[in-house]
Amino acid sequence: AQSVTQLDSQVPVFEEAPVELRCNYSSSVSVYLFWYVQYPNQGLQLLLKYLSGSTLVKGINGFEAEFNKSQTSFHLRKPSVHISDTAEYFCAAAYNQGGKLIFGQGTELSVKP
Amino acid sequence: GAVVSQHPSRVICKSGTSVKIECRSLDFQATTMFWYRQFPKKSLMLMATSNEGSKATYEQGVEKDKFLINHASLTLSTLTVTSAHPEDSSFYICSVRLASGSAETQYFGPGTRLLVL
C-alpha cells in the first residue's frame, strides 16, 4: 500500500541551528512529493513540492528538500532555523495525476532560544 | 498558488444541531475540492472529494448522510455536519486542487474548529 512515513514525531532544536525533518515514501514509478507547514489553529501552507526535474527543490522561508529516488526519501532541511519556524510539518505524496494526497504523521518542530 | 477561505473559522453548537462550513476558492475556479478532518496532534484524514456539479466521493468509513457535501459552483463547496454530536468536534480543513502542467497541487484553507457541546 502507498504510504508516507515521517520518522520523527518531534524535533527540538536551538535557534540558528540546522534542521532536517525526515520523510520516506513508498516506492512508485510516478510520485509527486510535498511539504506543508501548519501553524497552531491554522490550515496547511505549501512549503515546497517536487513534481519532476531537479531533485533539489527550494521552497519558501529558506527551506529546501531533496528527492532521493534510490532511498525513497524527501527530507526537508533548513540551514538555520528561527523561533518562528516552530510549527507542525507534514510530508505528503500523490502517486498519480489527480491522485489523493497521502500524508505522513507530521513532525512537530520546536525551536528554542 | 491559490487562495482558499473557510467560514466560519470557529463554531460552537449544541448536540443535535446541524452546522454548515463553507470553503471558497477566491482566485480561480476549482472543479475539485477536498474535505479533511484533523484530530489534535494528528495528521489529516481525507473525508471526501467534492466535485462540482456531481456527487461527492466519500472515503471508506465516512458517513455520507452525516457529512453532506455540496459543490454547487466552481468557487464554493460546503460541508454540513448533520445532527452533530460531541465526537464530531474536530478541525475541518478544505483544499482545492490546482493543475499546473502535468501535475497538480492542493492548496488548503485556514480550517474550521467545530466544538459540539
mmCIF file of C-alpha atoms in Angstrom:
data_model
loop_
_atom_site.group_PDB
_atom_site.id
_atom_site.type_symbol
_atom_site.label_atom_id
_atom_site.label_comp_id
_atom_site.label_asym_id
_atom_site.label_seq_id
_atom_site.Cartn_x
_atom_site.Cartn_y
_atom_site.Cartn_z
ATOM 1 C CA ALA A 1 0.000 0.000 0.000
ATOM 2 C CA GLN A 2 1.126 3.542 -0.682
ATOM 3 C CA SER A 3 2.339 5.322 2.396
ATOM 4 C CA VAL A 4 4.357 8.235 3.699
ATOM 5 C CA THR A 5 6.413 7.947 6.851
ATOM 6 C CA GLN A 6 7.814 10.797 8.875
ATOM 7 C CA LEU A 7 10.395 9.250 11.089
ATOM 8 C CA ASP A 8 10.384 11.820 13.868
ATOM 9 C CA SER A 9 7.252 12.944 15.684
ATOM 10 C CA GLN A 10 9.092 15.735 17.478
ATOM 11 C CA VAL A 11 12.287 17.595 16.675
ATOM 12 C CA PRO A 12 13.583 20.107 19.213
ATOM 13 C CA VAL A 13 16.388 22.396 18.064
ATOM 14 C CA PHE A 14 18.017 25.610 19.167
ATOM 15 C CA GLU A 15 17.617 28.801 17.235
ATOM 16 C CA GLU A 16 20.087 29.250 14.365
ATOM 17 C CA ALA A 17 20.914 25.545 14.316
ATOM 18 C CA PRO A 18 20.389 23.491 11.160
ATOM 19 C CA VAL A 19 17.482 21.081 10.997
ATOM 20 C CA GLU A 20 16.438 18.084 8.928
ATOM 21 C CA LEU A 21 12.950 16.631 9.006
ATOM 22 C CA ARG A 22 12.848 13.165 7.551
ATOM 23 C CA CYS A 23 10.282 11.744 5.177
ATOM 24 C CA ASN A 24 10.155 8.440 3.351
ATOM 25 C CA TYR A 25 7.563 7.351 0.827
ATOM 26 C CA SER A 26 6.628 4.009 -0.623
ATOM 27 C CA SER A 27 8.238 3.455 -3.957
ATOM 28 C CA SER A 28 6.358 4.057 -7.173
ATOM 29 C CA VAL A 29 7.073 4.755 -10.821
ATOM 30 C CA SER A 30 5.396 8.111 -10.550
ATOM 31 C CA VAL A 31 5.237 10.195 -7.389
ATOM 32 C CA TYR A 32 4.755 13.841 -6.555
ATOM 33 C CA LEU A 33 6.019 14.993 -3.172
ATOM 34 C CA PHE A 34 5.089 17.931 -0.984
ATOM 35 C CA TRP A 35 5.987 19.527 2.307
ATOM 36 C CA TYR A 36 3.380 21.575 4.131
ATOM 37 C CA VAL A 37 3.660 23.610 7.327
ATOM 38 C CA GLN A 38 0.854 24.112 9.809
ATOM 39 C CA TYR A 39 0.955 26.787 12.468
ATOM 40 C CA PRO A 40 -1.331 26.381 15.514
ATOM 41 C CA ASN A 41 -5.025 26.561 14.685
ATOM 42 C CA GLN A 42 -4.346 27.254 11.030
ATOM 43 C CA GLY A 43 -4.591 25.386 7.757
ATOM 44 C CA LEU A 44 -1.673 23.984 5.809
ATOM 45 C CA GLN A 45 0.690 26.177 3.842
ATOM 46 C CA LEU A 46 2.688 24.738 0.966
ATOM 47 C CA LEU A 47 6.430 24.960 1.634
ATOM 48 C CA LEU A 48 7.700 23.247 -1.480
ATOM 49 C CA LYS A 49 6.980 20.487 -3.941
ATOM 50 C CA TYR A 50 8.743 18.032 -6.188
ATOM 51 C CA LEU A 51 6.957 17.244 -9.409
ATOM 52 C CA SER A 52 9.832 16.432 -11.760
ATOM 53 C CA GLY A 53 13.219 17.733 -12.857
ATOM 54 C CA SER A 54 15.894 18.850 -10.433
ATOM 55 C CA THR A 55 15.991 16.707 -7.324
ATOM 56 C CA LEU A 56 16.868 19.658 -5.088
ATOM 57 C CA VAL A 57 13.815 21.753 -4.502
ATOM 58 C CA LYS A 58 13.858 25.150 -2.838
ATOM 59 C CA GLY A 59 10.823 26.489 -1.070
ATOM 60 C CA ILE A 60 9.658 29.393 0.992
ATOM 61 C CA ASN A 61 11.145 30.559 4.277
ATOM 62 C CA GLY A 62 14.594 29.194 3.415
ATOM 63 C CA PHE A 63 13.571 25.542 3.344
ATOM 64 C CA GLU A 64 14.731 23.033 0.781
ATOM 65 C CA ALA A 65 14.244 19.338 0.179
ATOM 66 C CA GLU A 66 15.992 16.704 -1.853
ATOM 67 C CA PHE A 67 14.236 13.966 -3.763
ATOM 68 C CA ASN A 68 16.220 10.749 -3.451
ATOM 69 C CA LYS A 69 14.719 8.022 -5.571
ATOM 70 C CA SER A 70 17.095 5.257 -4.507
ATOM 71 C CA GLN A 71 16.358 5.852 -0.839
ATOM 72 C CA THR A 72 12.701 6.816 -1.436
ATOM 73 C CA SER A 73 13.237 9.879 0.707
ATOM 74 C CA PHE A 74 12.291 13.537 0.566
ATOM 75 C CA HIS A 75 13.901 15.105 3.615
ATOM 76 C CA LEU A 76 13.306 18.747 4.464
ATOM 77 C CA ARG A 77 16.211 20.920 5.520
ATOM 78 C CA LYS A 78 16.961 24.415 6.693
ATOM 79 C CA PRO A 79 20.495 25.590 7.478
ATOM 80 C CA SER A 80 19.477 27.965 10.270
ATOM 81 C CA VAL A 81 16.101 27.939 11.975
ATOM 82 C CA HIS A 82 14.226 30.757 13.648
ATOM 83 C CA ILE A 83 11.806 30.746 16.546
ATOM 84 C CA SER A 84 9.071 31.478 14.027
ATOM 85 C CA ASP A 85 9.698 28.119 12.331
ATOM 86 C CA THR A 86 8.101 26.384 15.297
ATOM 87 C CA ALA A 87 5.174 24.509 13.768
ATOM 88 C CA GLU A 88 3.927 21.134 12.588
ATOM 89 C CA TYR A 89 5.365 19.918 9.300
ATOM 90 C CA PHE A 90 3.668 17.402 7.038
ATOM 91 C CA CYS A 91 5.159 15.447 4.181
ATOM 92 C CA ALA A 92 2.683 14.271 1.557
ATOM 93 C CA ALA A 93 2.714 12.285 -1.660
ATOM 94 C CA ALA A 94 0.449 11.866 -4.643
ATOM 95 C CA TYR A 95 1.019 8.740 -6.653
ATOM 96 C CA ASN A 96 -0.632 9.710 -9.894
ATOM 97 C CA GLN A 97 -2.083 12.720 -11.651
ATOM 98 C CA GLY A 98 -5.259 13.612 -9.876
ATOM 99 C CA GLY A 99 -4.465 11.210 -7.094
ATOM 100 C CA LYS A 100 -5.237 11.776 -3.474
ATOM 101 C CA LEU A 101 -2.654 13.216 -1.158
ATOM 102 C CA ILE A 102 -1.281 10.739 1.320
ATOM 103 C CA PHE A 103 0.057 12.449 4.425
ATOM 104 C CA GLY A 104 2.727 11.462 6.834
ATOM 105 C CA GLN A 105 2.047 11.593 10.541
ATOM 106 C CA GLY A 106 3.590 15.016 10.962
ATOM 107 C CA THR A 107 6.693 16.295 12.723
ATOM 108 C CA GLU A 108 6.497 18.918 15.412
ATOM 109 C CA LEU A 109 9.453 21.275 15.078
ATOM 110 C CA SER A 110 10.167 23.180 18.251
ATOM 111 C CA VAL A 111 12.782 25.920 18.029
ATOM 112 C CA LYS A 112 14.157 27.083 21.341
ATOM 113 C CA PRO A 113 16.085 30.272 22.051
ATOM 114 C CA GLY B 1 -0.742 29.298 -5.659
ATOM 115 C CA ALA B 2 -4.385 29.502 -4.809
ATOM 116 C CA VAL B 3 -6.172 31.405 -2.071
ATOM 117 C CA VAL B 4 -8.744 29.422 -0.139
ATOM 118 C CA SER B 5 -11.037 30.705 2.576
ATOM 119 C CA GLN B 6 -13.262 28.934 5.060
ATOM 120 C CA HIS B 7 -16.188 30.200 7.041
ATOM 121 C CA PRO B 8 -16.702 30.142 9.914
ATOM 122 C CA SER B 9 -13.264 29.829 11.444
ATOM 123 C CA ARG B 10 -14.739 28.580 14.681
ATOM 124 C CA VAL B 11 -18.194 27.350 15.636
ATOM 125 C CA ILE B 12 -19.756 26.037 18.815
ATOM 126 C CA CYS B 13 -23.076 24.272 18.612
ATOM 127 C CA LYS B 14 -25.391 22.142 20.699
ATOM 128 C CA SER B 15 -25.618 18.410 20.221
ATOM 129 C CA GLY B 16 -28.262 17.501 17.645
ATOM 130 C CA THR B 17 -27.988 20.633 15.566
ATOM 131 C CA SER B 18 -26.533 20.908 12.066
ATOM 132 C CA VAL B 19 -23.569 23.028 11.131
ATOM 133 C CA LYS B 20 -22.563 24.239 7.674
ATOM 134 C CA ILE B 21 -18.964 25.037 6.793
ATOM 135 C CA GLU B 22 -18.106 26.908 3.610
ATOM 136 C CA CYS B 23 -14.975 26.560 1.540
ATOM 137 C CA ARG B 24 -14.281 29.148 -1.132
ATOM 138 C CA SER B 25 -11.668 29.313 -3.846
ATOM 139 C CA LEU B 26 -11.023 33.031 -4.117
ATOM 140 C CA ASP B 27 -8.850 33.374 -7.166
ATOM 141 C CA PHE B 28 -9.601 30.511 -9.504
ATOM 142 C CA GLN B 29 -12.322 28.086 -10.423
ATOM 143 C CA ALA B 30 -11.945 24.724 -8.749
ATOM 144 C CA THR B 31 -13.679 21.705 -10.184
ATOM 145 C CA THR B 32 -12.377 19.592 -7.338
ATOM 146 C CA MET B 33 -12.175 20.369 -3.648
ATOM 147 C CA PHE B 34 -11.311 18.115 -0.756
ATOM 148 C CA TRP B 35 -12.525 17.939 2.817
ATOM 149 C CA TYR B 36 -10.249 16.747 5.598
ATOM 150 C CA ARG B 37 -10.649 16.208 9.281
ATOM 151 C CA GLN B 38 -7.835 16.629 11.752
ATOM 152 C CA PHE B 39 -7.786 15.428 15.338
ATOM 153 C CA PRO B 40 -5.465 17.053 17.889
ATOM 154 C CA LYS B 41 -1.824 16.171 17.337
ATOM 155 C CA LYS B 42 -2.800 14.022 14.374
ATOM 156 C CA SER B 43 -2.416 14.109 10.648
ATOM 157 C CA LEU B 44 -5.133 14.956 8.165
ATOM 158 C CA MET B 45 -7.762 12.391 7.320
ATOM 159 C CA LEU B 46 -9.394 12.733 3.909
ATOM 160 C CA MET B 47 -13.160 12.624 4.275
ATOM 161 C CA ALA B 48 -14.369 13.202 0.754
ATOM 162 C CA THR B 49 -13.659 14.607 -2.656
ATOM 163 C CA SER B 50 -16.071 17.290 -3.746
ATOM 164 C CA ASN B 51 -16.747 17.521 -7.471
ATOM 165 C CA GLU B 52 -18.515 20.495 -8.983
ATOM 166 C CA GLY B 53 -21.877 19.548 -10.382
ATOM 167 C CA SER B 54 -21.818 15.951 -9.209
ATOM 168 C CA LYS B 55 -21.998 13.891 -6.067
ATOM 169 C CA ALA B 56 -19.083 13.853 -3.697
ATOM 170 C CA THR B 57 -16.906 10.795 -3.359
ATOM 171 C CA TYR B 58 -16.589 9.698 0.240
ATOM 172 C CA GLU B 59 -13.731 7.795 1.795
ATOM 173 C CA GLN B 60 -14.359 4.459 3.400
ATOM 174 C CA GLY B 61 -15.847 4.822 6.865
ATOM 175 C CA VAL B 62 -17.168 8.342 6.347
ATOM 176 C CA GLU B 63 -20.942 8.591 6.664
ATOM 177 C CA LYS B 64 -22.231 10.474 3.657
ATOM 178 C CA ASP B 65 -25.603 11.102 5.292
ATOM 179 C CA LYS B 66 -23.914 12.694 8.251
ATOM 180 C CA PHE B 67 -21.378 14.773 6.363
ATOM 181 C CA LEU B 68 -23.262 16.330 3.479
ATOM 182 C CA ILE B 69 -21.152 17.916 0.791
ATOM 183 C CA ASN B 70 -22.420 20.273 -1.852
ATOM 184 C CA HIS B 71 -20.263 21.724 -4.612
ATOM 185 C CA ALA B 72 -22.771 23.873 -6.406
ATOM 186 C CA SER B 73 -20.337 26.262 -8.057
ATOM 187 C CA LEU B 74 -16.732 26.360 -9.176
ATOM 188 C CA THR B 75 -15.766 28.516 -6.226
ATOM 189 C CA LEU B 76 -17.808 27.123 -3.348
ATOM 190 C CA SER B 77 -18.096 23.793 -1.589
ATOM 191 C CA THR B 78 -19.990 23.295 1.636
ATOM 192 C CA LEU B 79 -19.763 20.635 4.302
ATOM 193 C CA THR B 80 -22.779 20.202 6.547
ATOM 194 C CA VAL B 81 -22.393 18.174 9.698
ATOM 195 C CA THR B 82 -25.902 16.933 10.400
ATOM 196 C CA SER B 83 -27.169 16.138 13.878
ATOM 197 C CA ALA B 84 -23.783 16.920 15.327
ATOM 198 C CA HIS B 85 -22.543 15.090 18.398
ATOM 199 C CA PRO B 86 -19.569 15.761 20.664
ATOM 200 C CA GLU B 87 -17.498 13.152 18.826
ATOM 201 C CA ASP B 88 -17.827 15.288 15.686
ATOM 202 C CA SER B 89 -15.808 18.007 17.392
ATOM 203 C CA SER B 90 -12.713 18.464 15.295
ATOM 204 C CA PHE B 91 -10.752 20.710 12.978
ATOM 205 C CA TYR B 92 -12.127 20.589 9.444
ATOM 206 C CA ILE B 93 -9.931 21.720 6.566
ATOM 207 C CA CYS B 94 -10.743 22.033 2.899
ATOM 208 C CA SER B 95 -8.401 22.211 -0.041
ATOM 209 C CA VAL B 96 -8.616 22.977 -3.735
ATOM 210 C CA ARG B 97 -6.686 21.264 -6.440
ATOM 211 C CA LEU B 98 -4.808 23.459 -8.884
ATOM 212 C CA ALA B 99 -3.463 21.872 -12.031
ATOM 213 C CA SER B 100 -0.047 23.006 -13.196
ATOM 214 C CA GLY B 101 1.049 21.333 -16.356
ATOM 215 C CA SER B 102 1.018 17.598 -15.891
ATOM 216 C CA ALA B 103 0.913 17.721 -12.125
ATOM 217 C CA GLU B 104 -1.433 19.056 -9.535
ATOM 218 C CA THR B 105 -1.057 20.747 -6.178
ATOM 219 C CA GLN B 106 -3.518 21.134 -3.335
ATOM 220 C CA TYR B 107 -3.899 24.436 -1.537
ATOM 221 C CA PHE B 108 -5.550 24.468 1.850
ATOM 222 C CA GLY B 109 -7.986 26.690 3.634
ATOM 223 C CA PRO B 110 -7.363 28.014 7.147
ATOM 224 C CA GLY B 111 -9.611 25.424 8.753
ATOM 225 C CA THR B 112 -12.778 25.475 10.852
ATOM 226 C CA ARG B 113 -12.765 24.477 14.505
ATOM 227 C CA LEU B 114 -16.025 22.756 15.437
ATOM 228 C CA LEU B 115 -16.970 22.191 19.050
ATOM 229 C CA VAL B 116 -20.158 20.296 19.773
ATOM 230 C CA LEU B 117 -21.455 20.591 23.320
#
